Amino acid sequence: MTIALPAACAAAFALALLSAVAGFGGGVLLLPVFTALFGLRFAVPMLTLTQLSSNGSRVWLNRRDLHWRLIGWFALGAVPFALAGGLLLAHAPLAPLQRALGVFLIGVVIWRRLNPHPRKPSDHAFAGVGTASGLGSALLGSVGPLTAPFFLAYGLARAAYIGTEAAAALTMHLTKLTAYGAGDLLTTKILLYGAALTPATLVGAWTGKKVVDHISDRVFVHLVEAGLIAAGTLFLIGL
């Protein structure tokens, strides 16, 4: 564990930076790292603690550009289904869901290329996005890429996109921690490791914010789409 903790801190910094630039991706890529270092049952709740600090810092750094109405609608669907998914974590068959999500993410990028000006979703449609995200996130550890196409189609970019998506995700992670605690998955060791990773996560989020401030909206969207392809591929091959 003495080697595992520094390795986890380095990964948490790099992937918090990635999340701060693309709005997602850190959790998807961090889960296999944590699983290799600690095992899946340890990795999923510890990843949630790391995401809590990562998303919280992105909300604070982009607080002036948040779309609170979208966050409220998202939470309406996400909170109950994140709670249900967290309680089902020990029993659900995860591999088929993971691969279906991979196909969806890659398909979304292809669809966006063929339809560059998609219809803007309504505010209340984000309750459905929250439902799918809450359940999937509790079962798979992270499905941040699932929400990206909807926030992009709504017209959010850069600070508004990153901050609003992070605030929406924060409602899920808080709920998941409640469910994991009820299921005795939050051990003292996991809580200590989560606290130890927080400084690296905060520094990564701050660094990523500085990067976003210097790129255009067009480059930002291309980065997000590249992230969707990468995340979809990882889900498809089972990482």
PDB file of C-alpha atoms in Angstrom:
ATOM      1  CA  MET A   1       0.000   0.000   0.000  1.00  0.00           C
ATOM      2  CA  THR A   2       2.971   2.354   0.478  1.00  0.00           C
ATOM      3  CA  ILE A   3       3.580   2.321  -3.286  1.00  0.00           C
ATOM      4  CA  ALA A   4      -0.115   2.247  -4.150  1.00  0.00           C
ATOM      5  CA  LEU A   5      -0.961   5.545  -2.443  1.00  0.00           C
ATOM      6  CA  PRO A   6       1.595   7.727  -4.328  1.00  0.00           C
ATOM      7  CA  ALA A   7       0.546   6.050  -7.587  1.00  0.00           C
ATOM      8  CA  ALA A   8      -3.116   6.753  -6.785  1.00  0.00           C
ATOM      9  CA  CYS A   9      -2.299  10.399  -5.973  1.00  0.00           C
ATOM     10  CA  ALA A  10      -0.500  10.865  -9.297  1.00  0.00           C
ATOM     11  CA  ALA A  11      -3.424   9.313 -11.165  1.00  0.00           C
ATOM     12  CA  ALA A  12      -5.936  11.443  -9.241  1.00  0.00           C
ATOM     13  CA  PHE A  13      -4.052  14.637 -10.192  1.00  0.00           C
ATOM     14  CA  ALA A  14      -3.804  13.734 -13.896  1.00  0.00           C
ATOM     15  CA  LEU A  15      -7.390  12.682 -14.209  1.00  0.00           C
ATOM     16  CA  ALA A  16      -8.803  15.610 -12.200  1.00  0.00           C
ATOM     17  CA  LEU A  17      -6.969  17.820 -14.686  1.00  0.00           C
ATOM     18  CA  LEU A  18      -8.576  15.875 -17.564  1.00  0.00           C
ATOM     19  CA  SER A  19     -12.030  16.209 -15.990  1.00  0.00           C
ATOM     20  CA  ALA A  20     -11.526  19.948 -15.500  1.00  0.00           C
ATOM     21  CA  VAL A  21     -10.695  20.367 -19.203  1.00  0.00           C
ATOM     22  CA  ALA A  22     -13.255  18.012 -20.782  1.00  0.00           C
ATOM     23  CA  GLY A  23     -15.896  18.065 -18.036  1.00  0.00           C
ATOM     24  CA  PHE A  24     -15.622  14.298 -17.569  1.00  0.00           C
ATOM     25  CA  GLY A  25     -13.262  11.392 -18.172  1.00  0.00           C
ATOM     26  CA  GLY A  26     -11.391  11.303 -14.882  1.00  0.00           C
ATOM     27  CA  GLY A  27     -13.702   8.779 -13.259  1.00  0.00           C
ATOM     28  CA  VAL A  28     -13.873   6.526 -16.320  1.00  0.00           C
ATOM     29  CA  LEU A  29     -10.079   6.331 -16.556  1.00  0.00           C
ATOM     30  CA  LEU A  30      -9.407   6.354 -12.820  1.00  0.00           C
ATOM     31  CA  LEU A  31     -11.604   3.333 -12.083  1.00  0.00           C
ATOM     32  CA  PRO A  32      -9.312   0.784 -13.819  1.00  0.00           C
ATOM     33  CA  VAL A  33      -6.286   2.361 -12.087  1.00  0.00           C
ATOM     34  CA  PHE A  34      -7.905   2.092  -8.657  1.00  0.00           C
ATOM     35  CA  THR A  35      -9.139  -1.437  -9.460  1.00  0.00           C
ATOM     36  CA  ALA A  36      -5.614  -2.567 -10.369  1.00  0.00           C
ATOM     37  CA  LEU A  37      -4.193  -1.006  -7.199  1.00  0.00           C
ATOM     38  CA  PHE A  38      -6.866  -1.938  -4.665  1.00  0.00           C
ATOM     39  CA  GLY A  39      -9.524  -4.263  -6.153  1.00  0.00           C
ATOM     40  CA  LEU A  40     -12.991  -3.382  -7.490  1.00  0.00           C
ATOM     41  CA  ARG A  41     -14.954  -3.425  -4.221  1.00  0.00           C
ATOM     42  CA  PHE A  42     -12.447  -0.990  -2.690  1.00  0.00           C
ATOM     43  CA  ALA A  43     -12.097   1.032  -5.915  1.00  0.00           C
ATOM     44  CA  VAL A  44     -15.735   2.036  -6.550  1.00  0.00           C
ATOM     45  CA  PRO A  45     -16.446   3.790  -3.213  1.00  0.00           C
ATOM     46  CA  MET A  46     -12.946   5.312  -3.149  1.00  0.00           C
ATOM     47  CA  LEU A  47     -13.483   6.633  -6.678  1.00  0.00           C
ATOM     48  CA  THR A  48     -16.724   8.243  -5.472  1.00  0.00           C
ATOM     49  CA  LEU A  49     -14.842  10.060  -2.701  1.00  0.00           C
ATOM     50  CA  THR A  50     -12.273  11.285  -5.239  1.00  0.00           C
ATOM     51  CA  GLN A  51     -15.038  12.428  -7.606  1.00  0.00           C
ATOM     52  CA  LEU A  52     -16.689  14.282  -4.739  1.00  0.00           C
ATOM     53  CA  SER A  53     -13.641  16.525  -4.293  1.00  0.00           C
ATOM     54  CA  SER A  54     -13.010  16.776  -8.050  1.00  0.00           C
ATOM     55  CA  ASN A  55     -16.575  17.811  -8.890  1.00  0.00           C
ATOM     56  CA  GLY A  56     -16.831  20.060  -5.858  1.00  0.00           C
ATOM     57  CA  SER A  57     -13.733  21.977  -6.911  1.00  0.00           C
ATOM     58  CA  ARG A  58     -15.021  22.344 -10.495  1.00  0.00           C
ATOM     59  CA  VAL A  59     -18.318  23.706  -9.188  1.00  0.00           C
ATOM     60  CA  TRP A  60     -16.478  26.302  -7.086  1.00  0.00           C
ATOM     61  CA  LEU A  61     -14.090  27.303  -9.872  1.00  0.00           C
ATOM     62  CA  ASN A  62     -16.979  27.779 -12.342  1.00  0.00           C
ATOM     63  CA  ARG A  63     -19.629  28.952  -9.858  1.00  0.00           C
ATOM     64  CA  ARG A  64     -20.529  32.110 -11.808  1.00  0.00           C
ATOM     65  CA  ASP A  65     -21.658  30.121 -14.868  1.00  0.00           C
ATOM     66  CA  LEU A  66     -23.862  27.424 -13.306  1.00  0.00           C
ATOM     67  CA  HIS A  67     -27.324  26.678 -14.755  1.00  0.00           C
ATOM     68  CA  TRP A  68     -29.224  25.889 -11.580  1.00  0.00           C
ATOM     69  CA  ARG A  69     -32.487  24.898 -13.268  1.00  0.00           C
ATOM     70  CA  LEU A  70     -30.760  22.098 -15.199  1.00  0.00           C
ATOM     71  CA  ILE A  71     -29.026  20.952 -12.022  1.00  0.00           C
ATOM     72  CA  GLY A  72     -32.377  20.750 -10.230  1.00  0.00           C
ATOM     73  CA  TRP A  73     -34.042  18.705 -12.975  1.00  0.00           C
ATOM     74  CA  PHE A  74     -31.011  16.403 -13.186  1.00  0.00           C
ATOM     75  CA  ALA A  75     -31.031  15.818  -9.416  1.00  0.00           C
ATOM     76  CA  LEU A  76     -34.737  14.934  -9.526  1.00  0.00           C
ATOM     77  CA  GLY A  77     -33.901  11.810 -11.532  1.00  0.00           C
ATOM     78  CA  ALA A  78     -30.372  11.157 -10.311  1.00  0.00           C
ATOM     79  CA  VAL A  79     -30.837  11.078  -6.533  1.00  0.00           C
ATOM     80  CA  PRO A  80     -33.368   8.204  -6.190  1.00  0.00           C
ATOM     81  CA  PHE A  81     -31.722   6.073  -8.880  1.00  0.00           C
ATOM     82  CA  ALA A  82     -28.188   6.641  -7.548  1.00  0.00           C
ATOM     83  CA  LEU A  83     -29.479   5.443  -4.179  1.00  0.00           C
ATOM     84  CA  ALA A  84     -31.053   2.350  -5.747  1.00  0.00           C
ATOM     85  CA  GLY A  85     -27.932   1.592  -7.805  1.00  0.00           C
ATOM     86  CA  GLY A  86     -25.669   1.959  -4.783  1.00  0.00           C
ATOM     87  CA  LEU A  87     -27.731  -0.585  -2.879  1.00  0.00           C
ATOM     88  CA  LEU A  88     -27.690  -2.975  -5.876  1.00  0.00           C
ATOM     89  CA  LEU A  89     -23.927  -2.732  -6.478  1.00  0.00           C
ATOM     90  CA  ALA A  90     -23.080  -6.103  -4.915  1.00  0.00           C
ATOM     91  CA  HIS A  91     -25.567  -8.053  -7.058  1.00  0.00           C
ATOM     92  CA  ALA A  92     -25.938  -6.430 -10.503  1.00  0.00           C
ATOM     93  CA  PRO A  93     -24.390  -7.928 -13.707  1.00  0.00           C
ATOM     94  CA  LEU A  94     -22.180  -5.025 -14.762  1.00  0.00           C
ATOM     95  CA  ALA A  95     -20.397  -6.237 -17.926  1.00  0.00           C
ATOM     96  CA  PRO A  96     -23.397  -6.043 -20.350  1.00  0.00           C
ATOM     97  CA  LEU A  97     -24.340  -2.563 -19.074  1.00  0.00           C
ATOM     98  CA  GLN A  98     -20.744  -1.381 -19.455  1.00  0.00           C
ATOM     99  CA  ARG A  99     -20.515  -2.519 -23.081  1.00  0.00           C
ATOM    100  CA  ALA A 100     -23.908  -1.042 -23.981  1.00  0.00           C
ATOM    101  CA  LEU A 101     -22.732   2.293 -22.603  1.00  0.00           C
ATOM    102  CA  GLY A 102     -19.578   2.060 -24.748  1.00  0.00           C
ATOM    103  CA  VAL A 103     -21.666   1.555 -27.903  1.00  0.00           C
ATOM    104  CA  PHE A 104     -23.898   4.479 -26.930  1.00  0.00           C
ATOM    105  CA  LEU A 105     -21.004   6.915 -26.402  1.00  0.00           C
ATOM    106  CA  ILE A 106     -19.295   6.126 -29.714  1.00  0.00           C
ATOM    107  CA  GLY A 107     -22.664   6.255 -31.473  1.00  0.00           C
ATOM    108  CA  VAL A 108     -23.330   9.704 -30.014  1.00  0.00           C
ATOM    109  CA  VAL A 109     -20.126  11.124 -31.512  1.00  0.00           C
ATOM    110  CA  ILE A 110     -20.972   9.652 -34.933  1.00  0.00           C
ATOM    111  CA  TRP A 111     -24.484  11.093 -34.654  1.00  0.00           C
ATOM    112  CA  ARG A 112     -23.099  14.524 -33.728  1.00  0.00           C
ATOM    113  CA  ARG A 113     -20.807  14.466 -36.768  1.00  0.00           C
ATOM    114  CA  LEU A 114     -23.777  13.618 -39.022  1.00  0.00           C
ATOM    115  CA  ASN A 115     -26.070  16.077 -37.243  1.00  0.00           C
ATOM    116  CA  PRO A 116     -23.892  19.015 -36.121  1.00  0.00           C
ATOM    117  CA  HIS A 117     -26.867  21.134 -34.988  1.00  0.00           C
ATOM    118  CA  PRO A 118     -29.016  18.825 -32.832  1.00  0.00           C
ATOM    119  CA  ARG A 119     -32.298  19.956 -31.358  1.00  0.00           C
ATOM    120  CA  LYS A 120     -31.890  21.591 -27.964  1.00  0.00           C
ATOM    121  CA  PRO A 121     -33.288  19.361 -25.171  1.00  0.00           C
ATOM    122  CA  SER A 122     -35.837  20.871 -22.795  1.00  0.00           C
ATOM    123  CA  ASP A 123     -34.947  21.555 -19.166  1.00  0.00           C
ATOM    124  CA  HIS A 124     -37.161  18.779 -17.826  1.00  0.00           C
ATOM    125  CA  ALA A 125     -35.496  16.243 -20.169  1.00  0.00           C
ATOM    126  CA  PHE A 126     -32.547  16.372 -17.784  1.00  0.00           C
ATOM    127  CA  ALA A 127     -34.590  14.452 -15.207  1.00  0.00           C
ATOM    128  CA  GLY A 128     -34.319  11.470 -17.573  1.00  0.00           C
ATOM    129  CA  VAL A 129     -30.605  12.105 -18.089  1.00  0.00           C
ATOM    130  CA  GLY A 130     -30.204  12.157 -14.307  1.00  0.00           C
ATOM    131  CA  THR A 131     -32.113   8.882 -13.946  1.00  0.00           C
ATOM    132  CA  ALA A 132     -29.820   7.017 -16.349  1.00  0.00           C
ATOM    133  CA  SER A 133     -26.706   8.672 -14.972  1.00  0.00           C
ATOM    134  CA  GLY A 134     -27.577   8.072 -11.319  1.00  0.00           C
ATOM    135  CA  LEU A 135     -28.195   4.365 -11.814  1.00  0.00           C
ATOM    136  CA  GLY A 136     -25.214   3.831 -14.120  1.00  0.00           C
ATOM    137  CA  SER A 137     -22.805   5.813 -11.966  1.00  0.00           C
ATOM    138  CA  ALA A 138     -23.720   3.898  -8.806  1.00  0.00           C
ATOM    139  CA  LEU A 139     -23.209   0.560 -10.572  1.00  0.00           C
ATOM    140  CA  LEU A 140     -20.171   1.324 -12.748  1.00  0.00           C
ATOM    141  CA  GLY A 141     -18.374   3.932 -10.636  1.00  0.00           C
ATOM    142  CA  SER A 142     -18.502   6.647 -13.303  1.00  0.00           C
ATOM    143  CA  VAL A 143     -20.639   7.395 -16.367  1.00  0.00           C
ATOM    144  CA  GLY A 144     -19.754  11.060 -16.739  1.00  0.00           C
ATOM    145  CA  PRO A 145     -19.515  10.770 -20.537  1.00  0.00           C
ATOM    146  CA  LEU A 146     -23.181   9.764 -20.666  1.00  0.00           C
ATOM    147  CA  THR A 147     -24.289  13.298 -19.759  1.00  0.00           C
ATOM    148  CA  ALA A 148     -21.922  15.172 -22.088  1.00  0.00           C
ATOM    149  CA  PRO A 149     -23.987  14.971 -25.314  1.00  0.00           C
ATOM    150  CA  PHE A 150     -27.058  16.405 -23.584  1.00  0.00           C
ATOM    151  CA  PHE A 151     -25.266  19.347 -21.981  1.00  0.00           C
ATOM    152  CA  LEU A 152     -23.532  20.067 -25.296  1.00  0.00           C
ATOM    153  CA  ALA A 153     -26.834  19.873 -27.214  1.00  0.00           C
ATOM    154  CA  TYR A 154     -28.318  22.333 -24.712  1.00  0.00           C
ATOM    155  CA  GLY A 155     -25.649  24.793 -25.831  1.00  0.00           C
ATOM    156  CA  LEU A 156     -23.367  24.846 -22.804  1.00  0.00           C
ATOM    157  CA  ALA A 157     -19.626  25.223 -23.351  1.00  0.00           C
ATOM    158  CA  ARG A 158     -16.457  25.705 -21.340  1.00  0.00           C
ATOM    159  CA  ALA A 159     -17.141  27.125 -17.837  1.00  0.00           C
ATOM    160  CA  ALA A 160     -20.947  26.774 -18.055  1.00  0.00           C
ATOM    161  CA  TYR A 161     -20.677  23.185 -19.260  1.00  0.00           C
ATOM    162  CA  ILE A 162     -17.964  22.109 -16.840  1.00  0.00           C
ATOM    163  CA  GLY A 163     -19.488  23.741 -13.768  1.00  0.00           C
ATOM    164  CA  THR A 164     -23.090  22.682 -14.461  1.00  0.00           C
ATOM    165  CA  GLU A 165     -22.124  19.098 -15.276  1.00  0.00           C
ATOM    166  CA  ALA A 166     -19.984  18.929 -12.128  1.00  0.00           C
ATOM    167  CA  ALA A 167     -22.792  20.280  -9.919  1.00  0.00           C
ATOM    168  CA  ALA A 168     -25.218  17.755 -11.400  1.00  0.00           C
ATOM    169  CA  ALA A 169     -22.720  14.943 -10.798  1.00  0.00           C
ATOM    170  CA  LEU A 170     -22.202  16.117  -7.227  1.00  0.00           C
ATOM    171  CA  THR A 171     -25.826  15.273  -6.405  1.00  0.00           C
ATOM    172  CA  MET A 172     -25.162  11.690  -7.557  1.00  0.00           C
ATOM    173  CA  HIS A 173     -21.935  11.228  -5.656  1.00  0.00           C
ATOM    174  CA  LEU A 174     -23.394  12.449  -2.371  1.00  0.00           C
ATOM    175  CA  THR A 175     -26.301  10.031  -2.796  1.00  0.00           C
ATOM    176  CA  LYS A 176     -24.000   7.145  -3.723  1.00  0.00           C
ATOM    177  CA  LEU A 177     -21.930   7.679  -0.588  1.00  0.00           C
ATOM    178  CA  THR A 178     -25.104   7.390   1.475  1.00  0.00           C
ATOM    179  CA  ALA A 179     -25.951   4.095  -0.245  1.00  0.00           C
ATOM    180  CA  TYR A 180     -22.411   2.722   0.087  1.00  0.00           C
ATOM    181  CA  GLY A 181     -22.425   3.624   3.765  1.00  0.00           C
ATOM    182  CA  ALA A 182     -25.725   1.805   4.250  1.00  0.00           C
ATOM    183  CA  GLY A 183     -24.188  -1.221   2.526  1.00  0.00           C
ATOM    184  CA  ASP A 184     -21.070  -1.183   4.754  1.00  0.00           C
ATOM    185  CA  LEU A 185     -18.802  -0.377   1.780  1.00  0.00           C
ATOM    186  CA  LEU A 186     -17.304   2.793   3.334  1.00  0.00           C
ATOM    187  CA  THR A 187     -14.584   1.386   5.583  1.00  0.00           C
ATOM    188  CA  THR A 188     -12.177   3.491   7.636  1.00  0.00           C
ATOM    189  CA  LYS A 189      -9.370   2.643   5.199  1.00  0.00           C
ATOM    190  CA  ILE A 190     -11.398   3.870   2.210  1.00  0.00           C
ATOM    191  CA  LEU A 191     -12.246   7.130   3.979  1.00  0.00           C
ATOM    192  CA  LEU A 192      -8.582   7.708   4.864  1.00  0.00           C
ATOM    193  CA  TYR A 193      -7.436   7.029   1.301  1.00  0.00           C
ATOM    194  CA  GLY A 194     -10.145   9.313  -0.063  1.00  0.00           C
ATOM    195  CA  ALA A 195      -8.926  12.113   2.215  1.00  0.00           C
ATOM    196  CA  ALA A 196      -5.298  11.488   1.200  1.00  0.00           C
ATOM    197  CA  LEU A 197      -6.175  11.855  -2.507  1.00  0.00           C
ATOM    198  CA  THR A 198      -8.079  15.126  -2.078  1.00  0.00           C
ATOM    199  CA  PRO A 199      -5.110  17.559  -2.323  1.00  0.00           C
ATOM    200  CA  ALA A 200      -3.911  16.019  -5.608  1.00  0.00           C
ATOM    201  CA  THR A 201      -7.458  16.152  -6.967  1.00  0.00           C
ATOM    202  CA  LEU A 202      -7.905  19.827  -6.059  1.00  0.00           C
ATOM    203  CA  VAL A 203      -4.607  20.835  -7.650  1.00  0.00           C
ATOM    204  CA  GLY A 204      -5.496  18.912 -10.818  1.00  0.00           C
ATOM    205  CA  ALA A 205      -8.891  20.642 -11.048  1.00  0.00           C
ATOM    206  CA  TRP A 206      -7.298  24.087 -10.579  1.00  0.00           C
ATOM    207  CA  THR A 207      -4.699  23.377 -13.277  1.00  0.00           C
ATOM    208  CA  GLY A 208      -7.391  22.172 -15.691  1.00  0.00           C
ATOM    209  CA  LYS A 209      -9.414  25.341 -15.142  1.00  0.00           C
ATOM    210  CA  LYS A 210      -6.411  27.410 -16.244  1.00  0.00           C
ATOM    211  CA  VAL A 211      -6.179  25.332 -19.444  1.00  0.00           C
ATOM    212  CA  VAL A 212      -9.888  25.810 -20.261  1.00  0.00           C
ATOM    213  CA  ASP A 213      -9.571  29.572 -19.903  1.00  0.00           C
ATOM    214  CA  HIS A 214      -7.179  29.584 -22.877  1.00  0.00           C
ATOM    215  CA  ILE A 215      -8.991  27.411 -25.437  1.00  0.00           C
ATOM    216  CA  SER A 216     -11.835  28.237 -27.833  1.00  0.00           C
ATOM    217  CA  ASP A 217     -15.350  26.785 -27.704  1.00  0.00           C
ATOM    218  CA  ARG A 218     -14.676  24.831 -30.902  1.00  0.00           C
ATOM    219  CA  VAL A 219     -11.503  23.238 -29.552  1.00  0.00           C
ATOM    220  CA  PHE A 220     -13.354  22.488 -26.314  1.00  0.00           C
ATOM    221  CA  VAL A 221     -16.109  20.571 -28.141  1.00  0.00           C
ATOM    222  CA  HIS A 222     -13.513  18.582 -30.105  1.00  0.00           C
ATOM    223  CA  LEU A 223     -11.797  17.649 -26.832  1.00  0.00           C
ATOM    224  CA  VAL A 224     -15.087  16.465 -25.360  1.00  0.00           C
ATOM    225  CA  GLU A 225     -15.863  14.345 -28.430  1.00  0.00           C
ATOM    226  CA  ALA A 226     -12.387  12.798 -28.322  1.00  0.00           C
ATOM    227  CA  GLY A 227     -13.039  11.990 -24.677  1.00  0.00           C
ATOM    228  CA  LEU A 228     -16.349  10.325 -25.570  1.00  0.00           C
ATOM    229  CA  ILE A 229     -14.601   8.084 -28.116  1.00  0.00           C
ATOM    230  CA  ALA A 230     -11.891   7.143 -25.609  1.00  0.00           C
ATOM    231  CA  ALA A 231     -14.392   6.450 -22.827  1.00  0.00           C
ATOM    232  CA  GLY A 232     -16.640   4.417 -25.137  1.00  0.00           C
ATOM    233  CA  THR A 233     -13.693   2.311 -26.266  1.00  0.00           C
ATOM    234  CA  LEU A 234     -12.661   1.632 -22.661  1.00  0.00           C
ATOM    235  CA  PHE A 235     -16.189   0.545 -21.783  1.00  0.00           C
ATOM    236  CA  LEU A 236     -16.366  -1.726 -24.856  1.00  0.00           C
ATOM    237  CA  ILE A 237     -13.121  -3.559 -24.061  1.00  0.00           C
ATOM    238  CA  GLY A 238     -14.159  -3.942 -20.464  1.00  0.00           C
ATOM    239  CA  LEU A 239     -11.664  -1.692 -18.654  1.00  0.00           C
TER     240      LEU A 239
END
